[in-house]
Tab-separated table of C-alpha atoms and ligand atoms in Angstrom:
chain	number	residue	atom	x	y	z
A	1	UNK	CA	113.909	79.302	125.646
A	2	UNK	CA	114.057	76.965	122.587
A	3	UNK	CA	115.225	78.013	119.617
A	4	UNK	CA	116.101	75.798	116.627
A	5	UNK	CA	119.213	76.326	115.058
A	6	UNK	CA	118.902	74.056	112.106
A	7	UNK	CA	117.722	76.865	109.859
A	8	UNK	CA	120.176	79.279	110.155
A	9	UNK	CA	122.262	76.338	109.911
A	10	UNK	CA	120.648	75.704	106.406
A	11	UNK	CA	120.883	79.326	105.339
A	12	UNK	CA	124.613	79.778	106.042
A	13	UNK	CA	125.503	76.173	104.257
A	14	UNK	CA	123.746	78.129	101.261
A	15	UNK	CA	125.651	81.290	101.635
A	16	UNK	CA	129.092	79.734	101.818
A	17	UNK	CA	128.172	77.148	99.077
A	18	UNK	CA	127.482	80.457	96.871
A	19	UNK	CA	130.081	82.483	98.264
A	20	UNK	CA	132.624	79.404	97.006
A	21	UNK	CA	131.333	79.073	93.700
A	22	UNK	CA	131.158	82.867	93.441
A	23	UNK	CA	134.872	82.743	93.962
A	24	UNK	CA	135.582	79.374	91.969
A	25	UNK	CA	134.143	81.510	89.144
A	26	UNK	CA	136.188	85.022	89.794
A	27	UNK	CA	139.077	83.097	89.901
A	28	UNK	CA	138.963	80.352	87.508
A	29	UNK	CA	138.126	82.685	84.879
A	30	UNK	CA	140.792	83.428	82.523
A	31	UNK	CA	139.165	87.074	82.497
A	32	UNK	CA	141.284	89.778	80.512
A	33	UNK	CA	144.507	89.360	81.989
A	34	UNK	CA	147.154	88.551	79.622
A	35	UNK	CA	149.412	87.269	81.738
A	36	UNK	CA	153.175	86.610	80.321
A	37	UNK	CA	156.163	85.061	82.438
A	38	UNK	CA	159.452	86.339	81.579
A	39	UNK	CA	162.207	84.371	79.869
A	40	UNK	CA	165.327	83.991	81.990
A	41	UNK	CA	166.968	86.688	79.527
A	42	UNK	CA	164.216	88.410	80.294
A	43	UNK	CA	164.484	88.988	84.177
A	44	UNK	CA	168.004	89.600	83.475
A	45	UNK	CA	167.340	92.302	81.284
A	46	UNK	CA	164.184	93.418	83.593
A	47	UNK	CA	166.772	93.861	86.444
A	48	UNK	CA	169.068	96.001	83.805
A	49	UNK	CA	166.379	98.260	83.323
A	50	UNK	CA	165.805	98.919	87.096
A	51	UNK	CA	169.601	99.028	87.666
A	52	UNK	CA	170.303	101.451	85.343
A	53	UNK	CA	167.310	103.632	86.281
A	54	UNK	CA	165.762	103.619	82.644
A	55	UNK	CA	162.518	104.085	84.536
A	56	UNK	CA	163.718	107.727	85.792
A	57	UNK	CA	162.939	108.851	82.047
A	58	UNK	CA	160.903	106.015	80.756
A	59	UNK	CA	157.571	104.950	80.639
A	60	UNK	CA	156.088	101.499	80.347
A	61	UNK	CA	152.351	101.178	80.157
A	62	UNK	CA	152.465	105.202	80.544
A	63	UNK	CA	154.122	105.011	84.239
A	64	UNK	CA	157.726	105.904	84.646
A	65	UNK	CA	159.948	109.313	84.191
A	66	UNK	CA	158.664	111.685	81.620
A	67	UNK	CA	162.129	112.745	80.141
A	68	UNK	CA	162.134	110.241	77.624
A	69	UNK	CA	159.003	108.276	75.277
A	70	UNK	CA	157.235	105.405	76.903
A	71	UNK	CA	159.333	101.984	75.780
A	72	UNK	CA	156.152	99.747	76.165
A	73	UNK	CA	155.729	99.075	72.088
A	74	UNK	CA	159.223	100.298	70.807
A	75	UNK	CA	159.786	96.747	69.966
A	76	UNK	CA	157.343	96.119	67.500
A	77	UNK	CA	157.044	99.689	66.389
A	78	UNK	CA	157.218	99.387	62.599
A	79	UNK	CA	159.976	102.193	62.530
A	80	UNK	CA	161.869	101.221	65.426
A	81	UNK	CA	162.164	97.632	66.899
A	82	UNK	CA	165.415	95.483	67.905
A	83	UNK	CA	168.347	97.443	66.236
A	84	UNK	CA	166.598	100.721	66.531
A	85	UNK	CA	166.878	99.860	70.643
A	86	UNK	CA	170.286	98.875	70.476
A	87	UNK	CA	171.621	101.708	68.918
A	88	UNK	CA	169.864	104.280	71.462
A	89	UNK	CA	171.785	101.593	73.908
A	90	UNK	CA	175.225	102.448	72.360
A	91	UNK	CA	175.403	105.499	71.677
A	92	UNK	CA	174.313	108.747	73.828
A	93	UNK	CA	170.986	110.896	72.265
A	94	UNK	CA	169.585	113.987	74.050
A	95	UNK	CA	169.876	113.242	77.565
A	96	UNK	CA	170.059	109.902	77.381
A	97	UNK	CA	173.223	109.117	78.902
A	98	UNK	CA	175.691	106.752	77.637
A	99	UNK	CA	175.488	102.663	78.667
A	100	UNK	CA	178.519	100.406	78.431
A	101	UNK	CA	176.423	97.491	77.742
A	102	UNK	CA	178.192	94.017	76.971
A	103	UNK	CA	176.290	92.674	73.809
A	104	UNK	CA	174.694	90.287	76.090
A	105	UNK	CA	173.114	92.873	78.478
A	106	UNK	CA	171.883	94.691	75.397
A	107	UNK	CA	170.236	91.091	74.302
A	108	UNK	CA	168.968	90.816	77.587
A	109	UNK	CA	167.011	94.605	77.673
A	110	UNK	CA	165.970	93.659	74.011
A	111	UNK	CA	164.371	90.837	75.147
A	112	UNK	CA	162.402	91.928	78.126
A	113	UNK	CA	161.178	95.129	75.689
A	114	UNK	CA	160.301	92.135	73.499
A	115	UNK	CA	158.170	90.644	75.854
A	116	UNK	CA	156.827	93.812	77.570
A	117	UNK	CA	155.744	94.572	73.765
A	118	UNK	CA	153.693	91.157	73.778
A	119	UNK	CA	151.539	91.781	76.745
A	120	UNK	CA	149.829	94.845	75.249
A	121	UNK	CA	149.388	98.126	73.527
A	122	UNK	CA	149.653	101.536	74.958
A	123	UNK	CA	148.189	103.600	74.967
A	124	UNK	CA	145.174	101.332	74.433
A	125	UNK	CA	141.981	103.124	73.330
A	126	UNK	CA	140.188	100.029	72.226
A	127	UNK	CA	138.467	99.271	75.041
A	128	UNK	CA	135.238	98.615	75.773
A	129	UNK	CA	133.359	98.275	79.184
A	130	UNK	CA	131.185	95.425	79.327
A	131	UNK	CA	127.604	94.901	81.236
A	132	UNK	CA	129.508	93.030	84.109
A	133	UNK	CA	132.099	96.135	84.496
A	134	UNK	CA	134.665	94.545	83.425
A	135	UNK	CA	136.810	96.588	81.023
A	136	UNK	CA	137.632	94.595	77.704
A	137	UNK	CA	141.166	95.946	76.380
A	138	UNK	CA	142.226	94.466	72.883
A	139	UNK	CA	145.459	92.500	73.906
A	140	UNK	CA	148.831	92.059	71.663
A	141	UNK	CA	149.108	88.464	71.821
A	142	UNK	CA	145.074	87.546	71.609
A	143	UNK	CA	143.790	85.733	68.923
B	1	HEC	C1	168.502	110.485	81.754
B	1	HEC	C2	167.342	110.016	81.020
B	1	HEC	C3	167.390	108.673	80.338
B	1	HEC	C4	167.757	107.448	80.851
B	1	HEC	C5	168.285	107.128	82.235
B	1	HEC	C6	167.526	106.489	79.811
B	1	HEC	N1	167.028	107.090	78.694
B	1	HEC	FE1	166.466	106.191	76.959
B	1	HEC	N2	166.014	107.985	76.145
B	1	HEC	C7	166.049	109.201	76.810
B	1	HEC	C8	165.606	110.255	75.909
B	1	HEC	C9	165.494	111.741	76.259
B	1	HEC	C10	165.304	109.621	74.679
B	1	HEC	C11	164.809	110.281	73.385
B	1	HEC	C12	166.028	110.648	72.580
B	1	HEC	C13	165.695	111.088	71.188
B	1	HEC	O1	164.574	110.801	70.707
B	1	HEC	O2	166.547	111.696	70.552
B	1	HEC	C14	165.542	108.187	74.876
B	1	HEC	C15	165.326	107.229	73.901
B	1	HEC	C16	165.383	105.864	74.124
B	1	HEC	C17	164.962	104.844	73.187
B	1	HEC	C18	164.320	105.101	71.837
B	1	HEC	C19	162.840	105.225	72.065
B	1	HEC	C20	162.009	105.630	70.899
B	1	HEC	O3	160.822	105.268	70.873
B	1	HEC	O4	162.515	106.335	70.026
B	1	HEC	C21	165.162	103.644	73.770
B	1	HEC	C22	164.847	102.256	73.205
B	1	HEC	C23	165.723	103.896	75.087
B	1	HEC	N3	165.838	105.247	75.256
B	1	HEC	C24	166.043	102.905	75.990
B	1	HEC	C25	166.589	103.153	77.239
B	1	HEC	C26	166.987	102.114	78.147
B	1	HEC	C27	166.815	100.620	77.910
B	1	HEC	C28	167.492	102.745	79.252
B	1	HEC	C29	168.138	102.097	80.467
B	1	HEC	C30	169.232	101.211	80.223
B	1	HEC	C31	167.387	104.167	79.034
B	1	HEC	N4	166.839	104.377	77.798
B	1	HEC	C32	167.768	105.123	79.954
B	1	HEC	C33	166.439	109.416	78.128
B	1	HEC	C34	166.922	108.434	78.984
């Protein structure tokens, strides 16, 4: 039986020529994602936080334990910020235990709150869902 082939040949060069632009598009797209890399001091004070389990009572970005308040915007809280994080860092509140941080390590957690504090608000009601479904949040750091 003959069949041509050339079509279908045709038809799948135009679905794969789409399907590449589609995803040329999805992922050249700076979309909403406000992406931060972490400073060296940073990390190091990213890997204090896991170490000493601040996650078992803290949130960030609303996930975390629940003994404690959510860290995400301490830093740049108008009431609290740098000193204000330090000082819950030396000294024991509530049941927040005790840390014998070198000044250093307590740079190091400031720093990663610090940047942690740039990559958004929460929680973050001022969003809007657009006609594309993506969900527009209104990011720290965007102009
Ligand atoms: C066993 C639970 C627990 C652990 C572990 C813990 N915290 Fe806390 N933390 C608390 C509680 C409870 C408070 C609230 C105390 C108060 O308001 O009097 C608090 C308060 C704070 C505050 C002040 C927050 C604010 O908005 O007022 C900061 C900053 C903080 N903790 C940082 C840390 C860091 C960093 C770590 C890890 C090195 C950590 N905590 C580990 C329980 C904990």
């Amino acid at each position: 039986m003959y069949t041509n082939s050339r079509p279908y040949i045709f038809v799948i060069a135009i679905l794969l020529t789409l399907f590449g632009i589609y995803n040329y598009v999805v992922y050249n797209t700076n979309g909403y994602v406000a992406a931060e890399k972490l400073s060296p001091l940073a990390v190091k004070g990213q890997q204090l936080f896991q170490n000493n389990r601040c996650w078992s009572c803290h949130q960030l970005y609303g996930l975390g334990g629940y003994l404690g308040p959510d860290l995400t915007n301490v830093y740049s809280n108008e009431n609290k910020g740098p000193l204000y994080i330090k000082a819950f860092l030396n000294s024991s509140v509530k049941s927040m235990p005790q840390f014998n941080f070198l000044e250093e390590e307590k740079d190091a957690l400031v720093q990663y709150l610090k940047q942690v504090d740039e990559t958004g608000i929460y929680p973050n009601y001022d969003a809007e869902i657009e006609a594309t479904g993506w969900v527009k949040l209104k990011y720290r750091n965007e102009k």
